XYZ file of C-alpha atoms in Angstrom:
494
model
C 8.526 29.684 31.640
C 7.116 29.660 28.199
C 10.254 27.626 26.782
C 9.437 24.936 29.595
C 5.640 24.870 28.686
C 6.895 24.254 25.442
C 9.084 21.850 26.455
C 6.189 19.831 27.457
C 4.949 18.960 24.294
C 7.815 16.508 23.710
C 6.685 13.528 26.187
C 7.427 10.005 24.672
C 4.170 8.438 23.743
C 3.312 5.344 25.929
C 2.965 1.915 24.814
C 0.091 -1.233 25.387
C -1.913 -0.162 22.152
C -2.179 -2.127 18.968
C 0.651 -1.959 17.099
C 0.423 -0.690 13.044
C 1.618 -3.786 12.241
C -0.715 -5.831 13.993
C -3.508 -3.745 12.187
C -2.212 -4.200 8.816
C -1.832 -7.673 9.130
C -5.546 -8.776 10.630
C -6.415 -5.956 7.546
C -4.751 -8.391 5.244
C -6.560 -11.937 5.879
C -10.021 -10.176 6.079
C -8.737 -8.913 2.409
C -7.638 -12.663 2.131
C -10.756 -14.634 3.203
C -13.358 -13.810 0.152
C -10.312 -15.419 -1.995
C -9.436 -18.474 0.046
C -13.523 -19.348 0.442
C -14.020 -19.671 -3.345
C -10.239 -21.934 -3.648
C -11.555 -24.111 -0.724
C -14.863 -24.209 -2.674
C -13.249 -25.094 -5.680
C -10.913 -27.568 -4.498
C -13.806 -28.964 -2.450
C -15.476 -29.424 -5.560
C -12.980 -31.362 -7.625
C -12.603 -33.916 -4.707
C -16.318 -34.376 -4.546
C -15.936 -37.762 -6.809
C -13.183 -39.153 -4.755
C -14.078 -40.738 -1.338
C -12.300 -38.858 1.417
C -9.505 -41.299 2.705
C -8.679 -43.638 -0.284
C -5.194 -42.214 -0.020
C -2.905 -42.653 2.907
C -0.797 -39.550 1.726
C -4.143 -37.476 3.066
C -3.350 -38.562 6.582
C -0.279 -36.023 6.197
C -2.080 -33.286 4.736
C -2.467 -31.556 7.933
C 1.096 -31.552 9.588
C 2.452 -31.014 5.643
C 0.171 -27.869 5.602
C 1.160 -26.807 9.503
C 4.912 -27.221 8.338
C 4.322 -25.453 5.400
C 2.372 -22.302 7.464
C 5.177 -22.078 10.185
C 8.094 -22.082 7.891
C 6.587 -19.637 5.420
C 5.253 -17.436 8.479
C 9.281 -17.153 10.142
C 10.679 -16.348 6.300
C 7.825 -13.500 6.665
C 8.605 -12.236 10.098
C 12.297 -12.843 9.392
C 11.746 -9.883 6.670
C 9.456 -8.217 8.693
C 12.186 -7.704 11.374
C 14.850 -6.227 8.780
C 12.491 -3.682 7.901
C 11.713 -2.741 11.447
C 15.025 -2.495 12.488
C 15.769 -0.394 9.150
C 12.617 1.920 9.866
C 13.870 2.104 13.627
C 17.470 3.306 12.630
C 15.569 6.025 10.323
C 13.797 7.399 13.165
C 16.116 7.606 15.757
C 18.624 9.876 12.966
C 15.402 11.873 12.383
C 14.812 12.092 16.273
C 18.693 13.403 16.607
C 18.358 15.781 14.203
C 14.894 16.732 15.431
C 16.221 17.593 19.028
C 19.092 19.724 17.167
C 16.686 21.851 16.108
C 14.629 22.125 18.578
C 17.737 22.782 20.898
C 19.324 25.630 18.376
C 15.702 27.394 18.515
C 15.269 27.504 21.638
C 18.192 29.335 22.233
C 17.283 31.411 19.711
C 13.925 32.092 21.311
C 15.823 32.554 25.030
C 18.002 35.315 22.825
C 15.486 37.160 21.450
C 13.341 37.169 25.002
C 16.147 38.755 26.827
C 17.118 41.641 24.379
C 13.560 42.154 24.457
C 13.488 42.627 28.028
C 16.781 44.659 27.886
C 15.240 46.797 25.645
C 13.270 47.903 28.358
C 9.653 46.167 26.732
C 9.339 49.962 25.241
C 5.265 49.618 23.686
C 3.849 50.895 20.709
C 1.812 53.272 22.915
C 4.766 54.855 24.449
C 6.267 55.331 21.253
C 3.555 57.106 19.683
C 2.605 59.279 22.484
C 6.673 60.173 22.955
C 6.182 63.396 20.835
C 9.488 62.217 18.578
C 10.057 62.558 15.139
C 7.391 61.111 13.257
C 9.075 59.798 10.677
C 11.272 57.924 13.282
C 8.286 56.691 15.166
C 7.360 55.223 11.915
C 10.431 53.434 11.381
C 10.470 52.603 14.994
C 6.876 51.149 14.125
C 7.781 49.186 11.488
C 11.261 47.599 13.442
C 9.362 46.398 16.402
C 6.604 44.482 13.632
C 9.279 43.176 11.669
C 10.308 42.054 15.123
C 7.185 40.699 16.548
C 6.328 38.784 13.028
C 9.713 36.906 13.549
C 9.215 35.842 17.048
C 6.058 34.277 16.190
C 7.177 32.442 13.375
C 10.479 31.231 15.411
C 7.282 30.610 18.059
C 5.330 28.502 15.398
C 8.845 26.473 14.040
C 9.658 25.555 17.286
C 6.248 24.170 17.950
C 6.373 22.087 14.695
C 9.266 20.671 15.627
C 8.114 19.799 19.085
C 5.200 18.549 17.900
C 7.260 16.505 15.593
C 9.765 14.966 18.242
C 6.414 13.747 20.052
C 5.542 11.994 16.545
C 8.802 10.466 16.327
C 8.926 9.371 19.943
C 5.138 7.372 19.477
C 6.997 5.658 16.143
C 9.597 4.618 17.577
C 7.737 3.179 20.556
C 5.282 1.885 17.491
C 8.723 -0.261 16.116
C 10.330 -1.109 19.251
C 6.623 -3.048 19.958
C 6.585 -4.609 16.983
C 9.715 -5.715 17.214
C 8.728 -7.532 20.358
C 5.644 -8.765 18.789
C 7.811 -9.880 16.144
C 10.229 -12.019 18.537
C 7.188 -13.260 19.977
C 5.629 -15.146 17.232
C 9.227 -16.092 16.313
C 9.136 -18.451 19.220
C 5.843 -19.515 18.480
C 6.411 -20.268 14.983
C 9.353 -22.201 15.689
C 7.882 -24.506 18.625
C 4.954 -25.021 16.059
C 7.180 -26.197 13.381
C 9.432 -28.725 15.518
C 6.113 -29.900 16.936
C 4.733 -30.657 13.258
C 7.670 -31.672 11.834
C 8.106 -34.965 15.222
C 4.556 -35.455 14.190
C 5.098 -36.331 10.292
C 8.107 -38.204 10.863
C 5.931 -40.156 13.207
C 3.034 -40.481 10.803
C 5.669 -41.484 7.646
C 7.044 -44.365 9.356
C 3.440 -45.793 10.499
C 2.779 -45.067 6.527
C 5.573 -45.720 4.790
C 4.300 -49.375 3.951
C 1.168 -48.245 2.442
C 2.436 -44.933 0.654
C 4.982 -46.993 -1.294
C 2.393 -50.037 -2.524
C -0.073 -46.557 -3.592
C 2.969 -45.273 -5.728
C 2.770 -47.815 -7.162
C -0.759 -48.277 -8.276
C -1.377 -46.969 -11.982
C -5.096 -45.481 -11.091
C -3.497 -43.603 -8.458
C -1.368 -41.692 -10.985
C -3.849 -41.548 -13.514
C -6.473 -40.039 -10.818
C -3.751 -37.673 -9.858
C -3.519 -36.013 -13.402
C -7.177 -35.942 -13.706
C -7.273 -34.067 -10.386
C -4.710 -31.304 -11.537
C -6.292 -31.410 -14.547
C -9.364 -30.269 -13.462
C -8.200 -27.938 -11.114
C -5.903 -26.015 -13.877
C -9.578 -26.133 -15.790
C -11.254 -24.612 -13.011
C -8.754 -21.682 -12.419
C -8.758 -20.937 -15.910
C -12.345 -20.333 -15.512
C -12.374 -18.706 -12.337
C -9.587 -16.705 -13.768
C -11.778 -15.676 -17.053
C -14.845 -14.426 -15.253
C -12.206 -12.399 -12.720
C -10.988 -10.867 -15.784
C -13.960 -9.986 -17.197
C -15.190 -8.313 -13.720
C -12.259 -6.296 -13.390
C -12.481 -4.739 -16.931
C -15.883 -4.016 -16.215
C -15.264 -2.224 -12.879
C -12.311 -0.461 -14.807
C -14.942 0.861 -17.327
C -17.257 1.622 -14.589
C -14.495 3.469 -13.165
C -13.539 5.371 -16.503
C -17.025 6.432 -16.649
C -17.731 8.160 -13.233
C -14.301 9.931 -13.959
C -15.905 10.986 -17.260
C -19.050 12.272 -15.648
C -17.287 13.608 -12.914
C -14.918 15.543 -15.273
C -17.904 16.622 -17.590
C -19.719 18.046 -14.139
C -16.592 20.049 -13.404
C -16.425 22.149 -16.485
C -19.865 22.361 -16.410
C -19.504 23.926 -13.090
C -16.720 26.030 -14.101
C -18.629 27.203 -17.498
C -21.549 28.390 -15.285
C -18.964 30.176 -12.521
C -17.352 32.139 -15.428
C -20.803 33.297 -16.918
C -21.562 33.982 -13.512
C -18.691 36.083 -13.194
C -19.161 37.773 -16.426
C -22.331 38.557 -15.707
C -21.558 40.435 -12.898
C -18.805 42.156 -14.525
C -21.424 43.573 -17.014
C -23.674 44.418 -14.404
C -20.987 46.324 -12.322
C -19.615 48.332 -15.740
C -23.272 48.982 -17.127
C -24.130 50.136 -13.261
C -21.058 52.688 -13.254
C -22.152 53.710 -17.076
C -25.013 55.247 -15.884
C -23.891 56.306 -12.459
C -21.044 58.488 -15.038
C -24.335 59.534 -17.041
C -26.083 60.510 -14.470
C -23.210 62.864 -12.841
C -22.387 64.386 -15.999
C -26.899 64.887 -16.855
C -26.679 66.533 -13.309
C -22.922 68.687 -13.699
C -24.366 69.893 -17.312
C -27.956 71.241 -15.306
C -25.919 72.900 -12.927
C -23.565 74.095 -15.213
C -26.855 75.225 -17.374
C -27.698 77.772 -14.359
C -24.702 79.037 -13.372
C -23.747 79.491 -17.263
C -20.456 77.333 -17.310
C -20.192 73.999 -18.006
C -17.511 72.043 -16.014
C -16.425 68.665 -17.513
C -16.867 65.662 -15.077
C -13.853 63.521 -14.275
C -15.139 60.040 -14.726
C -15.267 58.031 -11.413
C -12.194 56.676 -10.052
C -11.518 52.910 -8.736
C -11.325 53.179 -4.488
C -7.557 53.044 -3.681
C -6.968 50.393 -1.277
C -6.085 51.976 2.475
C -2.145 51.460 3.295
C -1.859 49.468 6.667
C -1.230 50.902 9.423
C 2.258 49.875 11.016
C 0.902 49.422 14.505
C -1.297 46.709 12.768
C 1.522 45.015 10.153
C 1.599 42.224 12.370
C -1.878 41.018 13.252
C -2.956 38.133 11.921
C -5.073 38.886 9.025
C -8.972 37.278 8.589
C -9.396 34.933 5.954
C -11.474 35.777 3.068
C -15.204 33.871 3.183
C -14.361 31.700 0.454
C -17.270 31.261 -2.252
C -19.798 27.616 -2.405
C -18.416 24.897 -3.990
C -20.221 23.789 -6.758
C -22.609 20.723 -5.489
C -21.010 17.163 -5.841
C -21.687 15.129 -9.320
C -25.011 12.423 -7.897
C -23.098 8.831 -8.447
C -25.608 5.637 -9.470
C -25.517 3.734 -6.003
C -23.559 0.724 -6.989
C -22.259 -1.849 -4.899
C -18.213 -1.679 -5.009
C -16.085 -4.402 -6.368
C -14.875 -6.754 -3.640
C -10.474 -7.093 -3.779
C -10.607 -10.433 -3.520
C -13.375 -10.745 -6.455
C -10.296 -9.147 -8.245
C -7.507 -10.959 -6.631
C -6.942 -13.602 -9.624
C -6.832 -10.911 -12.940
C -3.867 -11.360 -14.995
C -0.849 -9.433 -13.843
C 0.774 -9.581 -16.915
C 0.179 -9.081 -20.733
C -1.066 -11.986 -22.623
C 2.238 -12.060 -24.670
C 4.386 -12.021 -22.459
C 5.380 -15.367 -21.314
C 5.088 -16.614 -24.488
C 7.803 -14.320 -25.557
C 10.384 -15.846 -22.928
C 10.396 -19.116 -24.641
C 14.126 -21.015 -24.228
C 15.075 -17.859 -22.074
C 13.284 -19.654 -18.751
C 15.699 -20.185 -15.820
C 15.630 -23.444 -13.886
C 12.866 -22.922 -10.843
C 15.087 -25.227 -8.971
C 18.881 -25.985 -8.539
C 19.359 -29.598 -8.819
C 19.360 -32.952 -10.956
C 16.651 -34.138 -13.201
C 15.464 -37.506 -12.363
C 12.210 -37.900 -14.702
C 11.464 -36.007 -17.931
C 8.087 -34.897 -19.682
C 6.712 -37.558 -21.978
C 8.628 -40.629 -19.839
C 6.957 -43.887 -18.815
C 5.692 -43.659 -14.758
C 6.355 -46.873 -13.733
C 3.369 -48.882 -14.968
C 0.885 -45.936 -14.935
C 0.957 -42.836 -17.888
C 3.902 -40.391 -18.874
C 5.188 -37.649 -17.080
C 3.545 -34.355 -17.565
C 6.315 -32.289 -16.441
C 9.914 -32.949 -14.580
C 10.883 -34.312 -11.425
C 13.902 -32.266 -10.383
C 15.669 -34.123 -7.178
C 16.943 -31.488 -4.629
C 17.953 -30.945 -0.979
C 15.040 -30.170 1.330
C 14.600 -26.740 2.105
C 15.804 -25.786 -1.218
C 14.548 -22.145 -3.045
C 12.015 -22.537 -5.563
C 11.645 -19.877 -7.994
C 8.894 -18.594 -10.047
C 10.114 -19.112 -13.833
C 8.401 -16.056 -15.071
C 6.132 -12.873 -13.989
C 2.496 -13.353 -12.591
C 0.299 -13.734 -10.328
C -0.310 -16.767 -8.094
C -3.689 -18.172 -8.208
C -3.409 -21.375 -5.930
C -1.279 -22.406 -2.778
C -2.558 -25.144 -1.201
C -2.215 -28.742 -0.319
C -3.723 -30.769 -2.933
C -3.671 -34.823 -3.435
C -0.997 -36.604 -5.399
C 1.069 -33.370 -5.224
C 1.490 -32.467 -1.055
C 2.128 -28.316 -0.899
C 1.171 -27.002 -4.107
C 1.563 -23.655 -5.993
C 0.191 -22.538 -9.178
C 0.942 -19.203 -10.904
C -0.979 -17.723 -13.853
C 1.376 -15.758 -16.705
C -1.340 -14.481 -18.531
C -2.566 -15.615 -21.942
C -3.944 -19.095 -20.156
C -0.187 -19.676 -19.642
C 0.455 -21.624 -16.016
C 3.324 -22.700 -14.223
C 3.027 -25.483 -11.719
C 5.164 -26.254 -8.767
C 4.521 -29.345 -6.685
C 5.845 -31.321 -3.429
C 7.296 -28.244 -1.697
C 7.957 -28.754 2.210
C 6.704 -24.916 2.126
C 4.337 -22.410 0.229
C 5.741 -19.132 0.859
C 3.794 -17.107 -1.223
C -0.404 -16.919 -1.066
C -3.069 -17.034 -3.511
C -3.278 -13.276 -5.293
C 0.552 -12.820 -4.935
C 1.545 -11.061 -7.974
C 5.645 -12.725 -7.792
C 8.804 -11.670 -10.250
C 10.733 -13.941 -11.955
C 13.266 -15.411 -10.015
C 11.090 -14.868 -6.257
C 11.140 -17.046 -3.913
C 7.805 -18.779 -4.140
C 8.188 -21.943 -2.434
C 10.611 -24.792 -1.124
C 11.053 -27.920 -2.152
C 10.375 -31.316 0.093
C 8.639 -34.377 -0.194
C 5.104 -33.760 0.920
C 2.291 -35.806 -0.748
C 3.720 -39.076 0.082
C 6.788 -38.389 -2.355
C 9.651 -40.770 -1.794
C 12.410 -38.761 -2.046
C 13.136 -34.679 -2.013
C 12.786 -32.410 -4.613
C 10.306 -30.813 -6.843
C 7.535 -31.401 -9.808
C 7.413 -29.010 -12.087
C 4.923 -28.923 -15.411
C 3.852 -26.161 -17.440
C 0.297 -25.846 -19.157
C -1.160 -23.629 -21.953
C -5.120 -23.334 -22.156
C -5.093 -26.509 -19.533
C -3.101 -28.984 -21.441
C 0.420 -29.769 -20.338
C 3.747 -28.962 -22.779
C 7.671 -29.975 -22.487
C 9.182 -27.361 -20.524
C 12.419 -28.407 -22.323
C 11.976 -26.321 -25.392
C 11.404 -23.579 -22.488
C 13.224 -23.882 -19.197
C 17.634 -24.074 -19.103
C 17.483 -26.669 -16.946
């Protein structure tokens, strides 16, 4: 009966509610949104001198950015899967080794029930009141405790573990969800992508005219570099006063740790006086308690003519347990105030995505990695920094030609501080190195990274393509210092 009531602890947990994942992810664009505002903001701002459809690359934008979102959304849920599936094998070897236990224990438990009732359930009553030896019935006493304290804690594993299989169970229902969730926005993702990719090809050929007479137009180009320009310019900025907010919430931060820690051993100084305090009192108190029994043994001793010395007061000795009661579960100890919590100045916390653009690495480094860069791209070079355009100004970075689809890497450490589509350049991505050091990345069919992504050299950031109205496949590639562009030769092994 009691291993069956047990037993009942272990039902699977049902499905039909939110899934962690699900949670974590709508978690993560609210996180997102205060970042992406101020980029729209600012990119909103740069185009404010240019009329809104003087460039027939624009009428791409959207399916460029859709393509972009779907592909970098099934690279995401292609990982996510893995992990699921890894997380999924975990739990179901925990679960097996789990019902092991639970299995071996119970046995256990059955074991101990029946020699128990073999024993004939002989109570501690009985045994007292048996007139035996009492040295035996003390033994006897102390047997059946030893006893008693071991079935509960076999009792109190065994529910652990149950409790445990039911934890399990509800995970494993959690994965096997998301893995369904997972599938399902694989099919969604996909259809999206097909859908956007018919569209562009349709919109391309109705352009393709127009795009190629706009390549060719120097103001294009030169309005192009004006508009990265000033966007490089503006994240340097926006970068600067990030910086600047997150040192001062760090020193905000040192400095309620500092009061915090200066209230503590405050706190603690005043408990140990405390405590001192009453030690005195206590020894002073049993000074003249000793005093006063020896004043009072010398009076008597005074009228019966001898004087007695008084044995000075002895500590209680604490009362041995009785055997009977070795097993009861013991009351905890009232446990003394806490000391009241250190008053914090009301302040209004720092927003993550106020944050989300600090440098995430040392202003040194990248500078340090010069002529150790690897290419971000596999492919051929087909244009080089400081090269005529046509009829328009010189490259400011490379053109390197490569098959659609293609991996682009981030060059060095940092953090990325733009990913969007942006004029001129189609699917853009922009990544801060720290010390006003910038990589840029341009005409990728997909962004798979976001803005605040802190990446590794060598990650996967993007893919190349031809969006912007680019004539063939591949990817631009420029690197700035304080806003002005440099020869990545001298940097990059291309």
């Amino acid at each position: 009966m009691l291993i069956t009531s047990l037993g009942a602890h272990a039902q699977g947990a049902r499905s039909g509610k939110p899934t962690e994942r699900s949670k974590q992810k709508a978690l993560a664009e609210a996180e997102r949104a205060g970042l992406q505002q101020k980029l729209s903001a600012l990119k909103k701002d740069i185009s404010k001198t240019e009329s809104a459809k003087d460039d027939a690359a624009d009428t791409l934008a959207e399916s460029e950015q859709a393509i972009s979102d779907a592909n970098r959304a099934l690279r995401d849920l292609q990982q996510e899967l893995g992990d699921t599936h890894t997380k999924l094998q975990q739990l179901t070897a925990e679960r097996e080794r789990l019902t092991a236990t639970v299995a071996l224990q119970k046995q256990q438990l059955a074991k101990l029930l029946r020699e128990h009732y073999v024993a004939g359930n002989e109570d501690r009553i009985k045994l007292l009141l048996s007139g035996d030896n009492p040295n035996r019935i003390n033994r006897d006493l102390q047997m059946m405790a030893y006893v008693s304290q071991a079935q509960a804690r076999l009792l109190d594993a065994l529910r652990a573990n149950l409790k445990a299989v039911e934890e399990n169970q509800a995970e494993a229902q959690n994965a096997n969800d998301e893995l369904a969730e997972i599938a399902q926005e694989q099919l969604q993702q996909k259809a999206k992508l097909e859908q956007e990719k018919t569209r562009r090809a349709a919109l391309l050929s109705t352009l393709s005219q127009k795009l190629v007479a706009q390549r060719k137009e120097a103001g294009n180009v030169e309005r192009d570099e004006q508009r990265i320009s000033g966007l490089v310019d503006k994240l340097n900025k926006l970068i600067e006063e990030q910086a600047i907010a997150a040192a001062a919430e760090k020193k905000r931060q040192e400095q309620l740790a500092a009061a915090r820690a200066a209230a503590k051993a405050k706190a603690d100084a005043e408990k140990k006086a405390q405590q001192l305090a009453q030690a005195q009192a206590r020894a002073k108190a049993a000074a003249a308690a000793q005093a006063e029994r020896e004043r009072l043994a010398k009076a008597n001793a005074n009228k019966s003519g001898t004087i007695k010395p008084v044995p000075p007061a002895k500590p209680p000795v604490p009362a041995k347990p009785d055997p009977i009661d070795a097993d009861e579960p013991k009351v905890a100890l009232k446990p003394e105030p806490a000391p009241a919590p250190v008053e914090e100045p009301v302040r209004p916390p720092a927003r993550a995505a106020d944050i989300a653009l600090a440098p995430a690495a040392p202003a040194g480094a990248f500078a340090s990695l010069k002529g150790q860069l690897r290419a971000p791209v596999s492919g051929q070079i087909a244009a080089r920094f400081g090269t005529k355009r046509g009829q328009g100004p010189s490259w400011k970075g490379v053109f390197i030609r490569a098959a659609e689809g293609a991996d682009v890497r981030a060059v060095a450490g940092g953090r990325v501080v733009f990913a969007e589509w942006l004029r001129g350049f189609g699917n853009l991505i922009i990544v801060d190195h720290g010390g006003q050091y910038m990589s840029i990345y341009g005409n990728n069919q997909s962004l798979l990274k976001r803005a605040g992504d802190i990446v590794k050299a060598g990650d996967p950031i993007a893919s190349a393509g031809n969006s912007g109205g680019n004539e063939e496949s591949g990817l631009y590639f420029e690197l700035r210092h304080q806003g002005t562009a440099f020869d990545p030769a001298g940097w990059v092994k291309f």
